[in-house]
XYZ file of C-alpha atoms in Angstrom:
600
model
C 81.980 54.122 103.650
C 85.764 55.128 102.498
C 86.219 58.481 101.906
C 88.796 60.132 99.689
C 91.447 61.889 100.734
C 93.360 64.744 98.802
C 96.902 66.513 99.648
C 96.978 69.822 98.282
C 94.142 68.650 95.514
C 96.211 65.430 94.569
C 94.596 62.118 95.324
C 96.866 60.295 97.546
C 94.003 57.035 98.872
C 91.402 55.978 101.058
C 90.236 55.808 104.464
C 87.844 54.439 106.530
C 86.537 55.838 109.595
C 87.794 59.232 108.898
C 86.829 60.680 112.214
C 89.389 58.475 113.689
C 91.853 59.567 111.293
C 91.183 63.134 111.550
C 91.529 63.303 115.491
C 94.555 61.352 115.221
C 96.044 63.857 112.347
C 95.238 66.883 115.033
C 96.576 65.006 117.843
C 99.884 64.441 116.051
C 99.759 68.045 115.070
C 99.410 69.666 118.639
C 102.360 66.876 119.795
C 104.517 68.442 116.845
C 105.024 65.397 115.109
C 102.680 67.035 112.172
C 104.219 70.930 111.497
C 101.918 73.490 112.843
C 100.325 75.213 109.607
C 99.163 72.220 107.849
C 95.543 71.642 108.514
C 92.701 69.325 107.278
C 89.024 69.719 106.553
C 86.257 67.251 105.992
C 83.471 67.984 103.350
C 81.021 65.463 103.940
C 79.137 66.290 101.284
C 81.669 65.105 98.772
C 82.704 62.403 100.989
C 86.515 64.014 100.803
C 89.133 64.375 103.267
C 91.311 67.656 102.516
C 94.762 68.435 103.689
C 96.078 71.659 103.301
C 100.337 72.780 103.227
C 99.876 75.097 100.124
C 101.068 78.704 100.466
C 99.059 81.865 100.448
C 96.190 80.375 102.961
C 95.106 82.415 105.501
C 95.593 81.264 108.881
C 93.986 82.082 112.843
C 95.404 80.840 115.846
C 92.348 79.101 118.304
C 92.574 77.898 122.219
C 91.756 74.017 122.204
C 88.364 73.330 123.997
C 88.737 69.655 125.869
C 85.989 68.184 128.175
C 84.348 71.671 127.896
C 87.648 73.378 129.260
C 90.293 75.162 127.476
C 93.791 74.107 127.591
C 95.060 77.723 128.537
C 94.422 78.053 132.106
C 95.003 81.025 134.151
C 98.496 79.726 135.260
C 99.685 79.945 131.881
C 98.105 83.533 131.924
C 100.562 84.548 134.889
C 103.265 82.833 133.082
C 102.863 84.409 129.799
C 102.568 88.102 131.702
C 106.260 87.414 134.183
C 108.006 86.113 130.765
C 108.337 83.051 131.568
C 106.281 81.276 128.646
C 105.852 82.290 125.221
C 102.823 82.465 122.278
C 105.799 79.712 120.726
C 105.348 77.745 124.090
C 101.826 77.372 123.957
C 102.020 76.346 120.049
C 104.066 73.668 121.079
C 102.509 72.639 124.022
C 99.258 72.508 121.798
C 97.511 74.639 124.031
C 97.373 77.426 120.794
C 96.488 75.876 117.060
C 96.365 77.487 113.659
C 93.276 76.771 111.466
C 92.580 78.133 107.723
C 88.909 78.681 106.657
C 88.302 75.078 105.268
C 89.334 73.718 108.785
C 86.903 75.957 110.577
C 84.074 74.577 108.589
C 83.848 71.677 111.023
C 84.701 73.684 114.338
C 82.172 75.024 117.049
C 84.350 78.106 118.406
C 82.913 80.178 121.522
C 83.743 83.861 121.845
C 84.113 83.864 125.309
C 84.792 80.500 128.101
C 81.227 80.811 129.659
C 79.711 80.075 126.175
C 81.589 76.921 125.938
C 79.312 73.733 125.248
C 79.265 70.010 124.892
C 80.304 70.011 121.362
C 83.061 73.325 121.443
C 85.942 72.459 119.960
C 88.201 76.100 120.453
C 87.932 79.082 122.125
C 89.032 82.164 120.438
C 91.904 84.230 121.787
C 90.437 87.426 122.172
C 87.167 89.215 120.580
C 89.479 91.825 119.781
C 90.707 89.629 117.015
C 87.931 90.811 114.779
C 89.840 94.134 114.212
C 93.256 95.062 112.467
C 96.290 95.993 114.433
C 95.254 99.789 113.515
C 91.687 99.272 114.228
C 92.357 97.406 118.053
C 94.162 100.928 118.676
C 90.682 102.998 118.906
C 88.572 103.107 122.532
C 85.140 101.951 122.969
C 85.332 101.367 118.930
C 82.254 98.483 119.952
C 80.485 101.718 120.248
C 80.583 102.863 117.086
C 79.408 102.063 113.454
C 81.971 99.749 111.465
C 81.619 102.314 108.696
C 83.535 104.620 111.084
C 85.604 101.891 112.057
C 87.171 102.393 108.852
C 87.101 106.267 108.348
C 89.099 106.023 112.021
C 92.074 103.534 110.595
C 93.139 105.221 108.071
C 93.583 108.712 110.339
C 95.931 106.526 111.976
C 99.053 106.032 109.234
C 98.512 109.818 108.008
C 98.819 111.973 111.658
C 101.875 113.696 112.659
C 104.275 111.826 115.002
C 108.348 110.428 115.317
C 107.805 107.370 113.052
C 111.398 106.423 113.367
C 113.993 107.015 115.659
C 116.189 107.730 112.765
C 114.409 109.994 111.107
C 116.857 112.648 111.025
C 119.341 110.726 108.976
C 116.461 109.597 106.208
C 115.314 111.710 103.061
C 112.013 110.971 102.261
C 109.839 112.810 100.110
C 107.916 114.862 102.684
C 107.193 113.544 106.687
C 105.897 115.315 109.232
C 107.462 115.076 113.281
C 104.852 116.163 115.606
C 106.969 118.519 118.630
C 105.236 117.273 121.635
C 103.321 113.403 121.701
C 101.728 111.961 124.447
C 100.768 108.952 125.690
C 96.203 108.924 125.189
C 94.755 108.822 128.575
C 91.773 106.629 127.141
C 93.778 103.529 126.192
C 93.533 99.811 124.729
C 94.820 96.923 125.477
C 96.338 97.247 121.946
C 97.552 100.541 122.942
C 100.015 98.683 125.423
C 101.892 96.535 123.105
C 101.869 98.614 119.304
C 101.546 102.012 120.683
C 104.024 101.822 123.778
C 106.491 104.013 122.287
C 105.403 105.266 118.684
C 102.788 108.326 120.146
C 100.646 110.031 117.253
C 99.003 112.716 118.624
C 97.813 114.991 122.005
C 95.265 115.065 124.958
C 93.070 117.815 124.823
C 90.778 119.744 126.088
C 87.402 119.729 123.952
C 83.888 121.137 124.667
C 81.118 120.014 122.488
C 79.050 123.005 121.518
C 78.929 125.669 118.842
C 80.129 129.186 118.733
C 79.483 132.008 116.168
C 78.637 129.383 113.169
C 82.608 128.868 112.835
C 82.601 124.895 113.408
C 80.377 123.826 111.528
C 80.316 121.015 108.470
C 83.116 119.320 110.802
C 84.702 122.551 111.238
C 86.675 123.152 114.650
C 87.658 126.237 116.807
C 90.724 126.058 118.347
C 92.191 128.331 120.716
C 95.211 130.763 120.053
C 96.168 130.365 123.780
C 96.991 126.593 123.471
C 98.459 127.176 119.733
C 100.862 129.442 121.170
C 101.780 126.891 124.321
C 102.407 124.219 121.607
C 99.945 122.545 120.977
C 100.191 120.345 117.845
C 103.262 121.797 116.819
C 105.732 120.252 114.257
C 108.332 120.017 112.101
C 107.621 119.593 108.166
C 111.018 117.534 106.323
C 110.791 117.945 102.494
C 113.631 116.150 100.434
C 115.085 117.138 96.845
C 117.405 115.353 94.680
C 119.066 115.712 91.836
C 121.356 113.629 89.334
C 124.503 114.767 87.426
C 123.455 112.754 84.200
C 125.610 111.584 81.245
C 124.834 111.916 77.897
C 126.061 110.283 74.348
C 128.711 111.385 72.955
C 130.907 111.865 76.480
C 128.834 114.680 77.453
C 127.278 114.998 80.898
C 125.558 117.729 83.042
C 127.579 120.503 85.608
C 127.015 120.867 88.998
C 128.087 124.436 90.469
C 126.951 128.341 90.010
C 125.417 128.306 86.135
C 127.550 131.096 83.806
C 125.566 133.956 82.981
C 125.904 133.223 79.631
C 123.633 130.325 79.334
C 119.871 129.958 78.727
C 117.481 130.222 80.747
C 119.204 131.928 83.530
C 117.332 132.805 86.268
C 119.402 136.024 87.871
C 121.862 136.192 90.468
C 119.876 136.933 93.424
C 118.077 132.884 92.462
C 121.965 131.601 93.180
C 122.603 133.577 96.471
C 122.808 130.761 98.860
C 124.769 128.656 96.790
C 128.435 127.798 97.866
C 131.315 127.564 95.403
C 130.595 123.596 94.729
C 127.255 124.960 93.444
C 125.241 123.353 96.210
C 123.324 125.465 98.918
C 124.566 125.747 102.416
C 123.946 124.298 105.281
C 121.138 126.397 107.389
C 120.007 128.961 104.709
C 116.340 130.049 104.549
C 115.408 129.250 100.916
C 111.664 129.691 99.237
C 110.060 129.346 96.161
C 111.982 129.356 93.038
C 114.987 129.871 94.916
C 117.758 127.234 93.511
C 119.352 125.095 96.101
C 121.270 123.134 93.390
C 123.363 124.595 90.239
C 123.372 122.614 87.285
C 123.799 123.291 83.515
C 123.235 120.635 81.171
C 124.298 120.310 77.464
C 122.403 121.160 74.723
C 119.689 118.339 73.570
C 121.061 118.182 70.468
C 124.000 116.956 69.076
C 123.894 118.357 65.494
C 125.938 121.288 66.730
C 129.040 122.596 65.690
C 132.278 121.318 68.704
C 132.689 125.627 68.858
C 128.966 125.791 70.415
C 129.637 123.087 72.685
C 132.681 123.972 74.034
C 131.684 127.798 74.321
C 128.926 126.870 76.933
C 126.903 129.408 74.472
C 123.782 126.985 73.588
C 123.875 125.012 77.248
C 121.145 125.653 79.285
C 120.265 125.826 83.395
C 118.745 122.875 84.583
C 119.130 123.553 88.120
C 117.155 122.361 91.056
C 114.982 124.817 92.590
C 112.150 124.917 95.551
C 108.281 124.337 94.564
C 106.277 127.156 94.406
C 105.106 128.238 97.841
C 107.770 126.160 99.684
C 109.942 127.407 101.936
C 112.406 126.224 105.177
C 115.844 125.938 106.356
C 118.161 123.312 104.612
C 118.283 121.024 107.223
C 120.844 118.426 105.780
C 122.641 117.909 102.056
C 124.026 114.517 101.164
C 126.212 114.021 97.894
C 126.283 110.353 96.891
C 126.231 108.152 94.151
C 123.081 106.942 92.253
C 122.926 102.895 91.149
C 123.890 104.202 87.535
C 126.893 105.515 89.209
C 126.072 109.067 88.533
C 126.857 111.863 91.582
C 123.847 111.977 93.457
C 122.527 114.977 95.819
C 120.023 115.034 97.994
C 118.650 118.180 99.771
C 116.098 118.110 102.913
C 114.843 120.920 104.245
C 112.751 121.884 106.967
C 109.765 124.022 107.594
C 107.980 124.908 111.175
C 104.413 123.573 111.375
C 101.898 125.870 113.554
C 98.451 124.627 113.495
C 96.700 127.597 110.741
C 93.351 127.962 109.317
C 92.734 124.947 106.847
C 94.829 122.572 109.038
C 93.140 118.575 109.522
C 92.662 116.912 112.271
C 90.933 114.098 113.693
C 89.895 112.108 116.619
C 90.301 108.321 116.310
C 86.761 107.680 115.035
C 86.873 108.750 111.977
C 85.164 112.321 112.870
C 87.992 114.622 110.184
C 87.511 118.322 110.485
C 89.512 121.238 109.918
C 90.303 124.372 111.961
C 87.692 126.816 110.709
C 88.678 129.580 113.110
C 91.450 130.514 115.297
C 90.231 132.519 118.322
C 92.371 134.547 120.995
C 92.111 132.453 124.624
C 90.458 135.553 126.010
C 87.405 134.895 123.828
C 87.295 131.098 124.852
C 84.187 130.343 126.985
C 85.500 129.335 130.372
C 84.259 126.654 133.037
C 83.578 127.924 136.888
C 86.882 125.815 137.660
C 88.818 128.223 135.152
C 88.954 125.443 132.128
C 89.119 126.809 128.842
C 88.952 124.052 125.716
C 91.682 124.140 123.455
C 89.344 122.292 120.989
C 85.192 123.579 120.390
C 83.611 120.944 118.705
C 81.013 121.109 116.737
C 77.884 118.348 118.375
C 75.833 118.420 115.090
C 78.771 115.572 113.989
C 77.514 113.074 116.702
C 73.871 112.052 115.848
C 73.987 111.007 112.297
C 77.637 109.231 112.674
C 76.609 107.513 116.377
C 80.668 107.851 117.215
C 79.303 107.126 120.843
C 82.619 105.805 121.488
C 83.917 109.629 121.269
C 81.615 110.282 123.587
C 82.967 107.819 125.802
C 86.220 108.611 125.560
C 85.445 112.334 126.278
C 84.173 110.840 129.509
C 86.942 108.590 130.334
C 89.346 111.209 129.405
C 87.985 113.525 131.932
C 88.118 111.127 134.727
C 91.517 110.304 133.885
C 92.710 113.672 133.849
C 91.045 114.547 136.872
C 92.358 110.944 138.845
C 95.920 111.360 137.141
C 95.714 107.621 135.757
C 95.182 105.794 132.249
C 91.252 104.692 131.605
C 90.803 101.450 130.106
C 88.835 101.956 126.651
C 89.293 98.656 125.385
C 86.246 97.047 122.869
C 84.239 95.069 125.215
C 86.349 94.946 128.219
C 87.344 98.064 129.084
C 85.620 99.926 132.046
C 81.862 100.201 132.225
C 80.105 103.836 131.450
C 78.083 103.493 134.934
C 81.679 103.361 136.622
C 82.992 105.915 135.454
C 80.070 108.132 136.192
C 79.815 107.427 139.488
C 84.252 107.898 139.543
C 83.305 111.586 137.954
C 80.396 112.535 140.581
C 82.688 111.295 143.277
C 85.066 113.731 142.049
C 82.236 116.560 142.425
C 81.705 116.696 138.707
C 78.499 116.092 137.382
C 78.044 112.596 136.365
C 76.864 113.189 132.834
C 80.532 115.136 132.327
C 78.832 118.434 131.364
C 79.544 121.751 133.235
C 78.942 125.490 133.521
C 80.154 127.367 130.806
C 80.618 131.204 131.003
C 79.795 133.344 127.648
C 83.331 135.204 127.080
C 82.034 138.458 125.882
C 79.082 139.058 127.943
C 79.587 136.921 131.296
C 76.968 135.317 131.340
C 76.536 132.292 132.359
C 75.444 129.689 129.029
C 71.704 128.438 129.307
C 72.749 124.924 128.343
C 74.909 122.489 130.108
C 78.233 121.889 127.906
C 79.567 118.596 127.473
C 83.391 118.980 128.072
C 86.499 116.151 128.583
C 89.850 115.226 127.234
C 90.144 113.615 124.238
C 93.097 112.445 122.042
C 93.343 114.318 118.748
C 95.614 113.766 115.975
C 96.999 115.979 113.854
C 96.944 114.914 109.858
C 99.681 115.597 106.910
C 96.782 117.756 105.100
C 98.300 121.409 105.779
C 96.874 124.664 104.484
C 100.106 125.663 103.485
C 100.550 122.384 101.465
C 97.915 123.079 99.033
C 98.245 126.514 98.821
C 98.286 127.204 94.783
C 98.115 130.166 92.789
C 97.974 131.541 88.760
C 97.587 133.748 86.689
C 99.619 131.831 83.216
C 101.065 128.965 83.149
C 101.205 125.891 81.026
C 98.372 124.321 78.904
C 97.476 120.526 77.660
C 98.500 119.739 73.967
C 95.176 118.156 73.596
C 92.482 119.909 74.977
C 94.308 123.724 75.263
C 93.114 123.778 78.634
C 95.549 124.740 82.088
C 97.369 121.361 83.311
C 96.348 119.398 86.397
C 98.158 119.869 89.661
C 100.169 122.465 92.040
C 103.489 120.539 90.876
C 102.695 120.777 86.511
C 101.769 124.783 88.181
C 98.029 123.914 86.828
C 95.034 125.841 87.108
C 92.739 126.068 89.767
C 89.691 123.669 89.558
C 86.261 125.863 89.356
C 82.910 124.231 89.173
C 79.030 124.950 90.196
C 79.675 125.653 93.957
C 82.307 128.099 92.968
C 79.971 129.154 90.380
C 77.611 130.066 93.031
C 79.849 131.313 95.353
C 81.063 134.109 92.871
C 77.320 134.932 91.993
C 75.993 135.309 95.389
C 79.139 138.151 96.471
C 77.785 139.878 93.219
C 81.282 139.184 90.852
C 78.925 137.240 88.010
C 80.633 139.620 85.392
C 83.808 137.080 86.269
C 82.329 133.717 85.075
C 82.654 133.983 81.342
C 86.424 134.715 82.135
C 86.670 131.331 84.879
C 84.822 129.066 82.426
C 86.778 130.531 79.154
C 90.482 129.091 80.018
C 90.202 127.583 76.413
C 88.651 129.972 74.576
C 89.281 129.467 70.545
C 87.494 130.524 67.650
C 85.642 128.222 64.736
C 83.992 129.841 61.346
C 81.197 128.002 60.770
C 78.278 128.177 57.705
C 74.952 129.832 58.327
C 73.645 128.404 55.718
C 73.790 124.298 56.859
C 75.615 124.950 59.851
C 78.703 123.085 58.825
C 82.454 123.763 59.850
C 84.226 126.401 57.722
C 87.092 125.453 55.782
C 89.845 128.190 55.432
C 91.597 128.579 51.754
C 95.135 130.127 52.430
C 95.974 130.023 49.019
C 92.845 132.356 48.059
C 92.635 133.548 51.344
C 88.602 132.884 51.893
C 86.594 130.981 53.927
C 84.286 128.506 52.257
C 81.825 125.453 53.532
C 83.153 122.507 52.131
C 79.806 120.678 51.848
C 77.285 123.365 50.228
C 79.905 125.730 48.477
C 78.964 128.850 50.715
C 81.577 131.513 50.767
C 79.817 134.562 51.565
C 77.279 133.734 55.004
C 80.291 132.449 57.053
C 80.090 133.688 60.837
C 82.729 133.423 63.046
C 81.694 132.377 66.804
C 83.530 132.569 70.359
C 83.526 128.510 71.787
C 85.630 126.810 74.350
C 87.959 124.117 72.735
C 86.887 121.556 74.319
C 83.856 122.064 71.851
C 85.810 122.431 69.363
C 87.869 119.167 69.712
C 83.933 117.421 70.766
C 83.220 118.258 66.881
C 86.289 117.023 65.298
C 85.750 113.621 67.450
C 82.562 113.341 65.552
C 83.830 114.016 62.391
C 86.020 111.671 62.247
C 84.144 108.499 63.561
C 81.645 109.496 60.394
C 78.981 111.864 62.683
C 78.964 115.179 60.704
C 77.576 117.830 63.599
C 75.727 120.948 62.599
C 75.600 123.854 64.180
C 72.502 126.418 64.236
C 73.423 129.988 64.761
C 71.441 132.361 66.811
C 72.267 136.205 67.512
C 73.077 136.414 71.213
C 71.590 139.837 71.097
């Protein structure tokens, strides 16, 4: 029976014995005759013959299975590791082939070589192919749920680490350089080619127990010992900029030390560290609302007399000034050109990072916490070898999440540390548990990796064995001082006369049932009409049918527009969102009523 065959959907003829012509179409393709990322399928089902060159398709690379055997052997293994063949050698040697989905409908592809069979047709690479780039970088990750799997990638892009070896000359908006990285002592085989050089975060110390109710919900203790050694310090880089504009009419903004004279001036001690060109200098400690720019513009307007404009009278300060609660040294200052050739200056400042209460962190399976108490070294429970954890961690986070692979890891991390060498945590073929037990008892540890902890107020000796190891924690951009925000007034929304959204628009302070609860249980419930009345307003409305008052400024009354009433209006104490609910009605036809009550 002929069956069709199709080029990129387009009907281009017959053929007969297809399985010839298939085999021969691979063949050609592994010898190079055929380019490497075209591919064919065979749906039998529609008696078609598909081949595939169209963009977009995503492609795997496969080891060719022949006579049961693949084509890489272990030669080309030891070649491949002294450099002396490459992933492009074995493409073109047709050793390595790419396939797209529709290909793969009609292969048999083992996992590993011993479950090659009669009818295999490829072997894949590596298991660890299942998992992202990101995702290959976490040990024993076969341990643990995929849902964590994902929780533990995305860690990964936000910690604190030197993510370019130019970072000093770049401005971005706000990076964070962590002091001190280190290689993890529980390692992939990932680990070895992506993570070689980029580090992203520390080995430490970490017993797995609880201590005065301070770690828990994900909560950790950290030490003040190790804070003050270093530990997960860094360096915060915040950039500014600002643009000398033009404007019509051959106007355009000012860049120096704003006159007195104009609006909005903010005082002299705001322009103290700025230097004669009007820009701040080098090194100076600057903070909130302090300008590290000067720049008047002209006024918005052009309907003013050429007197007011050249006086510098109606002009007002538009100068560029640090966010509230920021703070640092100016680190650099760049003056440049924008690509509407207007001057150009960028600002980056810098800011000292000590881990503080309210700090992230993470491990690299997706177990987040923050640092829910700092606590002198002194007051750090201590092993009988004189180990104190830098890290208490909290072990009601293990059961429900099964991160076994932390576990792990705090095991292999111990044995590393102890044997001064990397441990091998890669998914499925990294050293066995039982192995590295019996490398820890050797050592004269018990085998389990708990030990003897001593209670540092009392002495004592703790009842229960503590599980304690090494394990590689990452520090996350989510600082404390990042999201510190604060007000008292500020700005409201147009619409609903409610505080704006957001530290930068200097917005109000979201407050909802747990703070609710919070403030009732430590006894402050006279506060919560004032937290929940951010909008208050006032409506007049008609006892008698309960319909919005109308107000008469030419008689000066108040009257109900739909039953006459002048006399039995009340006036009553609502938020405006309530308000602006009833005027939605209104006007899509619903006419709301309102019955009144005394409250008393």
């Amino acid at each position: 029976m002929s069956y069709e065959v199709y080029l990129d959907n387009i009907f281009i003829g017959y053929v007969e014995d297809y399985e010839d012509f298939i085999r021969d179409f691979k063949e050609k393709r592994r010898s190079g005759i055929i380019p490497e990322f075209v591919n064919i399928s065979l749906d039998e089902d529609r008696k078609i013959v598909e081949i595939n060159t169209r963009k977009g398709r995503i492609l795997r690379p496969l080891i060719v299975v022949k006579d049961k055997k693949p084509l890489l052997t272990k030669e080309d293994i030891e070649k491949l590791s002294r450099g002396e063949l490459s992933w492009s050698d074995l493409e073109k040697m047709g050793v390595i082939e790419w396939v797209d989905p529709e290909e793969e409908e009609n292969l048999k592809v083992a996992l590993y070589p011993e479950d090659i069979k009669d009818d295999t047709t490829h072997l894949e690479v590596s298991s660890l192919i299942i998992f992202g780039i990101a995702t290959s970088l976490n040990p024993f990750s076969n341990k643990n749920q995929s849902a964590r799997l994902n929780r533990g990638v995305r860690p990964l892009k936000q910690s604190h680490a030197i993510y370019s070896l130019n970072y000093h000359n770049r401005f971005d908006t706000d990076i964070s350089i962590l002091y001190y990285p280190q290689q993890p002592i529980v390692r992939t085989f990932s680990n070895k080619i992506f993570q070689k050089e980029n580090l992203i975060g520390q080995n430490v110390v970490v017993a797995v127990m609880t201590q005065d109710g301070y770690n828990i919900e994900d909560a950790l203790i950290m030490s003040k010992s190790s804070i003050e050694r270093g530990i997960f310090r860094s360096v915060y880089f915040r950039s500014y900029e600002v643009e000398k504009l033009r404007y019509p009419g051959g106007l355009q903004d000012e860049i120096g030390i704003p006159d007195p004279s104009i609006e909005l001036y903010r005082g002299k001690d705001k322009y103290k560290y700025l230097e004669e060109d009007g820009i701040v200098s080098l090194e100076s400690y600057v903070s909130a609302d302090d300008v590290i720019v000067g720049r008047t513009s002209p006024p918005r307007f052009l309907g003013l007399s050429s007197e007011s404009i050249t006086t510098g009278l109606r002009k007002k300060d538009s100068s560029l000034t640090m966010g509230g609660g920021e703070e640092g040294y100016v680190d650099s200052v760049v003056v440049t050109e924008s690509p509407d050739g207007n001057t150009l200056i960028k600002i980056r400042v810098r800011d000292l990072r000590i881990p503080e209460l309210g700090d992230k962190f993470t491990v690299r399976h997706g177990q987040k916490g923050v640092i829910g108490m700092i606590v002198e070294g002194t007051d750090v429970p201590w092993s009988s070898s004189g180990i104190r954890p830098d890290i208490i961690f909290s072990p009601a986070g293990i059961p429900s999440r099964e991160t076994f692979g932390l576990l792990l890891e705090l095991l292999g991390g111990k044995v590393g540390s102890l044997n001064g060498r990397y441990v091998d945590g890669t998914p499925w073929y990294g050293e066995d548990e039982e192995e590295l037990r019996k490398e820890l008892l050797s050592l004269g540890f018990k085998d389990d990796g708990t030990e003897t902890l001593y209670n540092p107020i009392t002495g004592d000796e703790f009842k229960a064995k503590i599980f304690i190891g090494s394990l590689y924690y990452l520090r996350l951009k989510y600082m404390a001082k990042n999201k510190l925000q604060a007000r008292a007034t500020g700005p409201i929304t147009l619409l609903t006369k409610q505080p704006t959204e957001g530290k930068s628009k200097k917005g109000g302070l979201r407050f909802s049932e747990m703070e609710n609860e919070v403030l009732a249980a430590h006894g402050s419930s006279i506060l919560l009409r004032e937290m929940f009345s951010s909008d208050d307003s006032v409506i007049f409305v008609c006892e008698s049918c309960g319909s919005l008052a109308t107000e008469d400024n030419i008689r000066n009354r108040l009257y109900c527009p739909v039953c006459g009433e002048t006399e039995k209006i009340s006036k009553v104490k609502v938020s405006y969102g309530f308000t602006l609910l009833l005027k939605e009605l209104i006007s899509i036809g619903i006419w709301p009523r309102l019955k009144l009550d005394y409250k008393f």
